[in-house]
Coordinates of C-alpha atoms in Angstrom, one line a residue:
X1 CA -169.4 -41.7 30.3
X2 CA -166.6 -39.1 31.8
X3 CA -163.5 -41.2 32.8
X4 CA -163.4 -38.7 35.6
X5 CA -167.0 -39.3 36.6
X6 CA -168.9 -42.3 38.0
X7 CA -172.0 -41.1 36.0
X8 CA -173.0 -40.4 32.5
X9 CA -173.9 -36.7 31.8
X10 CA -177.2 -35.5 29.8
X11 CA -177.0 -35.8 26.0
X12 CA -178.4 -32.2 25.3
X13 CA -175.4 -31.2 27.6
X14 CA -172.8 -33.0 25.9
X15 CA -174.7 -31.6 22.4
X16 CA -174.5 -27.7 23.5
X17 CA -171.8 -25.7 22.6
X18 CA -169.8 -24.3 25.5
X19 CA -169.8 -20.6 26.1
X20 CA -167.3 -18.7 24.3
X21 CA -166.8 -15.7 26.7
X22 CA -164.4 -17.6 28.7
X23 CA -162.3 -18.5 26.0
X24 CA -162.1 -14.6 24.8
X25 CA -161.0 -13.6 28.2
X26 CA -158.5 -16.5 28.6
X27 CA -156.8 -14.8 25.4
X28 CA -156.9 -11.3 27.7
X29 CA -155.5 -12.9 30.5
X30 CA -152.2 -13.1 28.2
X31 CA -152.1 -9.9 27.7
X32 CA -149.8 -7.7 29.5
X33 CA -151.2 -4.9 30.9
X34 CA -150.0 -2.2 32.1
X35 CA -151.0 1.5 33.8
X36 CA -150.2 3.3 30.8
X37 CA -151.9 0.4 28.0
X38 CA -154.8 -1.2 30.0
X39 CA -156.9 -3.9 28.8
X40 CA -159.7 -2.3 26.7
X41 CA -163.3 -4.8 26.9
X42 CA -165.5 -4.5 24.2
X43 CA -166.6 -7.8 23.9
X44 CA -169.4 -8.2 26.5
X45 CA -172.5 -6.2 25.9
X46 CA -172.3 -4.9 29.4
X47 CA -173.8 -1.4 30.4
X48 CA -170.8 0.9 31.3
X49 CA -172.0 2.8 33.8
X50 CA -174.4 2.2 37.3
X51 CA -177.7 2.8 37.7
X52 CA -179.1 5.8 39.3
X53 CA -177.9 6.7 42.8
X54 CA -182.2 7.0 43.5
X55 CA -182.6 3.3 42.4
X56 CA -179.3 1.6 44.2
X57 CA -180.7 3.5 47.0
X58 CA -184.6 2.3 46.7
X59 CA -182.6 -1.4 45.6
X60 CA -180.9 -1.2 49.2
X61 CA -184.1 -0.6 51.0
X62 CA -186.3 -2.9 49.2
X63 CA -183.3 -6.0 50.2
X64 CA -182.7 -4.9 54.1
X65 CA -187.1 -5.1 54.3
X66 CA -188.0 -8.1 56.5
X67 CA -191.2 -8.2 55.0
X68 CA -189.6 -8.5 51.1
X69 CA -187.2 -12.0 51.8
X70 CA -190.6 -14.0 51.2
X71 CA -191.4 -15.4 47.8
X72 CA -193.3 -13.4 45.7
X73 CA -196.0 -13.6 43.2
X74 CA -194.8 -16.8 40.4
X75 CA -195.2 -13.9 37.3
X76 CA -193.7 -10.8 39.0
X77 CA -195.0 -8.1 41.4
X78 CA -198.2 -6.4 39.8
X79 CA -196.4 -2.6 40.4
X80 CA -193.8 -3.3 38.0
X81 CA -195.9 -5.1 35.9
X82 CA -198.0 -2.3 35.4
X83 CA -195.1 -0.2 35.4
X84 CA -193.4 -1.7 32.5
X85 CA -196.7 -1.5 30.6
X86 CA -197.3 2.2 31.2
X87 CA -193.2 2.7 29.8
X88 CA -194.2 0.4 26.9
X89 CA -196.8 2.7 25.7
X90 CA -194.3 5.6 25.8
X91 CA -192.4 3.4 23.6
X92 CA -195.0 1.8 21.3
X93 CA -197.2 4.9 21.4
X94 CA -200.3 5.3 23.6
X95 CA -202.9 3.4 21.5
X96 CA -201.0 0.6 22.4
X97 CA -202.5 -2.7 23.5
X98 CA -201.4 -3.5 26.2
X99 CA -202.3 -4.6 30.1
X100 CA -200.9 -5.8 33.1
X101 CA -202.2 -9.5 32.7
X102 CA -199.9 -9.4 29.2
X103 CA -197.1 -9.8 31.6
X104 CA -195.0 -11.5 33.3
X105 CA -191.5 -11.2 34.7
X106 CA -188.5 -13.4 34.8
X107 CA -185.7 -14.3 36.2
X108 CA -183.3 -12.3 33.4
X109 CA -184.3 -12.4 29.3
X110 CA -182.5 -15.4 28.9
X111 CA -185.2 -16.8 31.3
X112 CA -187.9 -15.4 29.4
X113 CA -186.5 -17.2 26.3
X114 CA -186.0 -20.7 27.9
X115 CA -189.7 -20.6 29.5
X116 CA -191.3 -19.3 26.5
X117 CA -189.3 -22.4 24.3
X118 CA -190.6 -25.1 27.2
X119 CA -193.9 -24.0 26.5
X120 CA -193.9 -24.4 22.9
X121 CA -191.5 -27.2 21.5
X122 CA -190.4 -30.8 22.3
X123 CA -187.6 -32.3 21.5
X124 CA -187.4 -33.1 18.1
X125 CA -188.8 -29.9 17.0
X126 CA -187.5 -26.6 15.2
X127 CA -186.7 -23.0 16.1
X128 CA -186.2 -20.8 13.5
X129 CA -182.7 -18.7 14.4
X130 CA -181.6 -15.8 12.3
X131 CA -177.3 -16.2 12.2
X132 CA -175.2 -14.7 13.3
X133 CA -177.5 -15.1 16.3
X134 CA -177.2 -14.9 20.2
X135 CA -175.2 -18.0 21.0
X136 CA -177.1 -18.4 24.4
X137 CA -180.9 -18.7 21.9
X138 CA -178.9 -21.5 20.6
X139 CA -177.5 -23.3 23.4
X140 CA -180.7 -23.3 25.1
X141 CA -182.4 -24.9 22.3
X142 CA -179.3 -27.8 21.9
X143 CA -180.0 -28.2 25.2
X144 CA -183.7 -28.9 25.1
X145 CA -183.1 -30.9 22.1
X146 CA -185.0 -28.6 20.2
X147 CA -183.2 -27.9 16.5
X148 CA -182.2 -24.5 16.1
X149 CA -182.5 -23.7 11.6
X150 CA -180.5 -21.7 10.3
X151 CA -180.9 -18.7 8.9
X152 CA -178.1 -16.7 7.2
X153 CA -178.4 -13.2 7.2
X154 CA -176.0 -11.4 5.0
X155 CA -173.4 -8.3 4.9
X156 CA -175.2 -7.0 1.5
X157 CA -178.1 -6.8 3.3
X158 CA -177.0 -5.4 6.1
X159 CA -177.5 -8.3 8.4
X160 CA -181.2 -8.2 7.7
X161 CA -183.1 -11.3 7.6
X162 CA -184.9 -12.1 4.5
X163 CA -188.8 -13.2 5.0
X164 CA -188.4 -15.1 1.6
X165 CA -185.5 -16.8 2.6
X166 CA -187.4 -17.6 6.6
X167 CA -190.3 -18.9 4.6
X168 CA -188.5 -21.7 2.6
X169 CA -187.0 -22.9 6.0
X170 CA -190.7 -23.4 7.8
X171 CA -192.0 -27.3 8.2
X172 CA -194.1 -29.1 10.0
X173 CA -191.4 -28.4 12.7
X174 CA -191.3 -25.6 13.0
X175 CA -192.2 -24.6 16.6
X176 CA -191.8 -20.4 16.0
X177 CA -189.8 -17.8 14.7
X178 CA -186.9 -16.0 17.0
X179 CA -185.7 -12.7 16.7
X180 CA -183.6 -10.2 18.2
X181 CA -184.0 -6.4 17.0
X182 CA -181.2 -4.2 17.8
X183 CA -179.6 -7.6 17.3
X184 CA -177.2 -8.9 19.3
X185 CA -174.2 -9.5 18.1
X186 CA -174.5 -7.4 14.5
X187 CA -176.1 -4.6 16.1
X188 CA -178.8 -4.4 12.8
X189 CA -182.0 -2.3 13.7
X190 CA -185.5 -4.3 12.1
X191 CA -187.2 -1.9 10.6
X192 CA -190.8 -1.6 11.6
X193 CA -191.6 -3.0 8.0
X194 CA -189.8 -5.9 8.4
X195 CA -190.5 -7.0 11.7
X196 CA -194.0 -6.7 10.5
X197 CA -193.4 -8.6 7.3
X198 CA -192.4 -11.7 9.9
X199 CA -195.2 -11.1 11.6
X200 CA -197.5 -11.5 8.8
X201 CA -195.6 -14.5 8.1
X202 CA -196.0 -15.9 11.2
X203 CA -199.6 -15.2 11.2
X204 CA -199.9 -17.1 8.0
X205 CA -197.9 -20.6 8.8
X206 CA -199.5 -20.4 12.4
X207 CA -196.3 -20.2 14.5
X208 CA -195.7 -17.3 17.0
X209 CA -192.7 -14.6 15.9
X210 CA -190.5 -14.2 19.6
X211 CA -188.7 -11.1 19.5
X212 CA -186.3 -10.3 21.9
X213 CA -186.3 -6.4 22.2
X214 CA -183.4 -6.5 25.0
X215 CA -181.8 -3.1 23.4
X216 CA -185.2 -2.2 22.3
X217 CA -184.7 1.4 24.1
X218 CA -181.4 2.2 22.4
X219 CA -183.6 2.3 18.9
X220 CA -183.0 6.4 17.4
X221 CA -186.4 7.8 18.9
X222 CA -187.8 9.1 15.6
X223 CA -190.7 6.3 15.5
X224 CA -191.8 3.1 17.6
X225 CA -189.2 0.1 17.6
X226 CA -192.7 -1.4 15.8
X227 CA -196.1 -1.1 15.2
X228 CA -197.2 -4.7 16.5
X229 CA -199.1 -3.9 19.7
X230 CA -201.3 -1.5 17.7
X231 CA -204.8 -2.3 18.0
X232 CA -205.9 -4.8 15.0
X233 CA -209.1 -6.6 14.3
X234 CA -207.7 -8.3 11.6
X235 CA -204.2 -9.1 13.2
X236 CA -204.4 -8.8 16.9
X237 CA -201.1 -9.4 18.0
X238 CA -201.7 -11.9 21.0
X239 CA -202.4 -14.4 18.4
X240 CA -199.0 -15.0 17.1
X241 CA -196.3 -12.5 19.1
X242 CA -194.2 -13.2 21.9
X243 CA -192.3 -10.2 23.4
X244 CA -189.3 -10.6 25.2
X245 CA -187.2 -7.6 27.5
X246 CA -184.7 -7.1 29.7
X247 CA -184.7 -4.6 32.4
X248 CA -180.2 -5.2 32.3
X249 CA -179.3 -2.5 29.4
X250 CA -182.3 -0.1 29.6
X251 CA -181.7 0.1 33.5
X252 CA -178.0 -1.3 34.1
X253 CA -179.1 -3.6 36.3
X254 CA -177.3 -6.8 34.4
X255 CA -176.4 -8.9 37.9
X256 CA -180.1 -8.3 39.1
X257 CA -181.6 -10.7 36.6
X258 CA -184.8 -9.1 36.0
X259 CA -186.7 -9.7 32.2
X260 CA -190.4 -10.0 31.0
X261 CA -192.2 -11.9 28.4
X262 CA -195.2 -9.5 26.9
X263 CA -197.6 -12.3 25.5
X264 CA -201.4 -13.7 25.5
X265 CA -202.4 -14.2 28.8
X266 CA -203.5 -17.5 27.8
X267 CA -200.2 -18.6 26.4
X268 CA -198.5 -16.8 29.6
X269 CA -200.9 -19.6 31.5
X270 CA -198.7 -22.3 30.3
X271 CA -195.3 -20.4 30.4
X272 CA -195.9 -19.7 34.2
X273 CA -195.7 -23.4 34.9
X274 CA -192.6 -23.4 33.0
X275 CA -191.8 -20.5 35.1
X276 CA -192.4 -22.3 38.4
X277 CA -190.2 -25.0 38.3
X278 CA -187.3 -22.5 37.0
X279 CA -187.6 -19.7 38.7
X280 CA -190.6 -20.1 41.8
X281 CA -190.7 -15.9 41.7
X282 CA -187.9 -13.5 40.1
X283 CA -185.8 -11.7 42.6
X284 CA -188.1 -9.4 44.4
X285 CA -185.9 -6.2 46.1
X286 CA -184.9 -5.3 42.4
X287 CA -188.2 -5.5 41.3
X288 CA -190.4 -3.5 44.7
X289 CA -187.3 -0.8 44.0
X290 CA -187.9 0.1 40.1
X291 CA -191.3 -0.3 40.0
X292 CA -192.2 3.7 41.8
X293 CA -189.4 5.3 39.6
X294 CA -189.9 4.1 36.0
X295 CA -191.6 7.0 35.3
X296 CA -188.3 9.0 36.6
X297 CA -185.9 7.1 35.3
X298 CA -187.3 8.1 31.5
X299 CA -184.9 10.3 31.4
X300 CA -181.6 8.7 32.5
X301 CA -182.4 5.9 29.9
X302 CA -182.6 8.3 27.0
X303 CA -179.6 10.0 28.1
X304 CA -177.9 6.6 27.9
X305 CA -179.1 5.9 25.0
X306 CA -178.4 9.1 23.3
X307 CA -174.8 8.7 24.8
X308 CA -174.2 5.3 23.4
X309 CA -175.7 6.4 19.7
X310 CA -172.8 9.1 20.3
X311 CA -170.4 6.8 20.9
X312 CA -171.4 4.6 17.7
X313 CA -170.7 7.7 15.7
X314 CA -167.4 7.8 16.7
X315 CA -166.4 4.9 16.4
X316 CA -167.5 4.8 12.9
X317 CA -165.6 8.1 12.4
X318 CA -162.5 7.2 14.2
X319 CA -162.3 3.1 12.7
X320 CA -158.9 3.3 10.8
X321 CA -159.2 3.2 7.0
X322 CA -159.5 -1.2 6.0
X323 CA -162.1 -1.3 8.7
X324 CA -165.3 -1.0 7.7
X325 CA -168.9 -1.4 9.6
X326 CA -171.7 -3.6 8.0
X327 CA -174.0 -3.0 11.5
X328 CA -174.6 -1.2 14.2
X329 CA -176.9 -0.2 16.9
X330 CA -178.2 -1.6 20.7
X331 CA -174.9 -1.8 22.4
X332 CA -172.7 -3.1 19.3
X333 CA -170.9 -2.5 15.9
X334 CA -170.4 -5.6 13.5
X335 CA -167.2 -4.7 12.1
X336 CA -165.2 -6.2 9.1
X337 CA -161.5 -6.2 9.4
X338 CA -158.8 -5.7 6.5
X339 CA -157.0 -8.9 6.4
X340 CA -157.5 -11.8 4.5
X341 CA -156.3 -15.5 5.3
X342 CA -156.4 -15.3 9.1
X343 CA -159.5 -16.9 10.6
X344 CA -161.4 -14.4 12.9
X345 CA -161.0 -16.1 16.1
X346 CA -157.2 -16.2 15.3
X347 CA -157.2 -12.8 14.7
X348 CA -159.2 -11.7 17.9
X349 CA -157.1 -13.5 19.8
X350 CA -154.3 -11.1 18.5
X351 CA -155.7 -8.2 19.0
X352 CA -156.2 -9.1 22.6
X353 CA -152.7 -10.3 22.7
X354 CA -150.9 -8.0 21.1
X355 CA -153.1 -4.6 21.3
X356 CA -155.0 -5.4 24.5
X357 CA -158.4 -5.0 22.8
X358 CA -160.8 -7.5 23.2
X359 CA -163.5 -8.2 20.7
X360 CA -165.5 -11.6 20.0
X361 CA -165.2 -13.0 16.4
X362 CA -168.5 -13.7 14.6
X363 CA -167.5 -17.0 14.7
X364 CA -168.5 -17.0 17.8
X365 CA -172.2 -16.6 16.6
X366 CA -172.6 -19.2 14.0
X367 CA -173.7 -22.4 13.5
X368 CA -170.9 -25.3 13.8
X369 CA -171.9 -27.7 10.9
X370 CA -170.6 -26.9 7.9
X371 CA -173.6 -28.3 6.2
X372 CA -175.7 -25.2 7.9
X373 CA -172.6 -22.7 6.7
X374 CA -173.1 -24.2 3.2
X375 CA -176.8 -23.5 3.1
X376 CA -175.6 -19.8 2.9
X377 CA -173.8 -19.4 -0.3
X378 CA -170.2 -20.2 -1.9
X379 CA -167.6 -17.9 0.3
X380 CA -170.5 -17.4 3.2
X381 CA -167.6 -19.1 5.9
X382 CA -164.7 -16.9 4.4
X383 CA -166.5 -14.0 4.8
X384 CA -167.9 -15.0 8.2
X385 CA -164.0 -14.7 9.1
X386 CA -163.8 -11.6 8.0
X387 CA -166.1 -9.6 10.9
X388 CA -165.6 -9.0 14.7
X389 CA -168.1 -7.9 17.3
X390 CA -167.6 -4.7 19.3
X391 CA -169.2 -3.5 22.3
X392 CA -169.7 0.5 22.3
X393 CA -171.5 0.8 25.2
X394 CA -168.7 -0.5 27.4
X395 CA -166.5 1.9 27.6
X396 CA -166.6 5.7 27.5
X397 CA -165.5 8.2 24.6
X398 CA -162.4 8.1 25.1
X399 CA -161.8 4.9 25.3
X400 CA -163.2 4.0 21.7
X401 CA -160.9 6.8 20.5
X402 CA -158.1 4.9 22.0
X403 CA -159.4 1.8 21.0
X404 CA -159.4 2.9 17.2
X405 CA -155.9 4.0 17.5
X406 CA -154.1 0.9 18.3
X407 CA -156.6 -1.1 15.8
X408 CA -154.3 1.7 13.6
X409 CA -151.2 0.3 15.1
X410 CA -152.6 -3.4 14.6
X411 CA -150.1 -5.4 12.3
X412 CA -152.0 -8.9 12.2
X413 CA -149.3 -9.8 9.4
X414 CA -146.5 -9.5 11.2
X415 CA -148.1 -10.7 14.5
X416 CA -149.2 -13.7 12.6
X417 CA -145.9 -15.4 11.3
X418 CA -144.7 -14.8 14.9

């Protein structure tokens, strides 16, 4: 019990992991900006630009309707449901199966991800979580008391996960599979292959493969993100997959809190109960405004996304030499940094300090028990000191060139013994 409290707090509270963000932007706090040397964010993935003027302004309308402050339909209104799977099929290709009752909106992705857990593991149970992983997947499983496994995915491979390795980590625990392609935070793109590998292997054991596809529009446009919602007699993909999106990159609509889980309508059946105790109905003006202009809006999300694979190209051109990228893609770049013997959340908090350039360490991203670390290989948590997170898509051109340049003037030696 808190000394400070006359009542004892939940023990998948007290279990979770507190957020890191705050932490990273009490070390910015110290820094002292000025006009000339601002503080520079890339540690967020947070769109860096507004929406459309066309959608604030249908946003606006939709919120100053009387007739829209009512609650709305528990899974979403059925015009942006039907919206969002007529944009899916320009994604995943036309033959794609997919229909309105295969969805159902949320409250935000991380809403998505906390129904769709409720619905399919008790306590006690086990989530299989590629690392570095989103820390938020984790804390909501510590906090439903659900175990969150492990597994390592390496700079050799290029932050891939390894089905082989997944495999040798599935029991009779195992509850389901969790991904996130572009990943957040090493910014790896799953090719189609692989994420259909997993799928195969989820198919086999008999537990669903989530994948969270939140950056699933900033994927080069060459082919689909995956082949998954292809129609299959012999692997119909409402069997085993769980699709998760959020409308907060594609559309730049973060504080709206708008996501969907793409799933079996029977599964859906249970996650909407789930889904009524969290949520009742997700925010309505937000949704009653996008829904007429997805179509429209095609085009400002490709130019965003062509703009922020820009922007990753010169950042990898501009990085000074010692730096080196092992990722990148969706909104970040997993960056290794030249110094040895100075722990990665030390070091962030140094170049925040010193340079006025915020970045999150991939410590933040990683399991806490060394036992988990150790699963990994010999020199798996030395190396994990060696890489930072950067956010591209915060900040414009510019920016990243000026970011690069005092990572050039970075001296964490020096600042170090300080």
């Amino acid at each position: 019990m808190s000394s400070g409290l006359g009542f004892s707090l939940s023990k998948g509270v007290l279990n979770t992991s507190a957020p890191p963000i705050p932490k990273a932007y009490e070390w910015a706090a110290r820094y002292n900006e000025t006009s000339s040397a601002p503080l520079i964010d890339m540690s967020q993935g947070v769109a860096g630009i507004p929406p459309p003027e066309e959608l604030r302004q249908a946003i606006g309308e939709a919120s100053a309707s009387p007739q829209n402050f009512s609650y709305g339909r528990g899974d979403g209104e059925p015009a942006l449901r039907q919206a969002l799977v007529d944009e899916m099929k320009a994604v995943y290709g036309l033959q794609a199966d997919i229909k309105m009752e295969d969805v159902a909106l949320t409250a935000g992705c991380n809403m998505a991800f906390v129904a769709v857990i409720m619905a399919l593991a008790d306590a006690g149970d086990e989530v299989i979580l590629p690392f570095p992983w989103y820390f938020n997947h984790e804390m909501d499983l510590s906090l439903l008391g659900v175990k969150a496994i492990g597994l390592p995915t390496l700079p050799e491979d290029g932050f891939l996960p390894s089905i082989a390795r997944c495999e040798a980590l599935i029991t009779t625990k195992t509850k389901a599979i969790a991904l996130v392609t572009p990943n957040n935070p090493t910014g790896a793109i799953y090719p189609p292959s692989l994420i259909a590998s997993f799928a195969d292997l989820a198919t086999k054991h008999g537990v669903p493969l989530i994948v969270d596809e939140t950056y699933r529009d900033f994927v080069p446009p060459e082919e689909p993100p995956h082949t998954l919602f292809t129609p299959s007699d012999l692997h119909p993909w409402r069997r085993t997959f769980i699709h998760l999106f959020s409308f907060s990159k594609s559309y730049c609509l973060p504080g709206y809190r708008l996501g969907a889980i793409v799933a079996s309508p029977e599964f859906l059946a249970s996650v909407k109960t789930v889904l009524d105790c969290l949520q009742i109905c997700p925010p309505r003006p937000v949704q009653l405004g996008l829904a007429p202009l997805m179509p429209s809006l095609r085009s400002f999300v490709q130019a965003n996304a062509s703009a922020i694979q820009a922007r990753h190209a010169l950042f990898r051109e501009a990085l000074p030499q010692g730096w080196e990228i092992g990722a990148q893609g969706g909104y970040f770049a997993f960056v290794r940094h030249p110094y040895t013997g100075i722990g990665g959340e030390r070091l962030a908090q140094m170049l925040v300090e010193k340079e006025g350039l915020l970045a999150l360490p991939a410590m933040f991203f990683m399991p806490t028990t060394a036992e988990v670390l150790g699963q990994a290989g010999d020199g798996y948590v030395a190396e994990s000191e060696r890489w930072l997170r950067f956010s591209v898509a915060n900040v414009d051109d510019k920016t990243v060139l000026e970011a690069c340049e005092r990572l050039a003037s970075f001296d964490a030696v020096s600042t170090h013994h300080l």
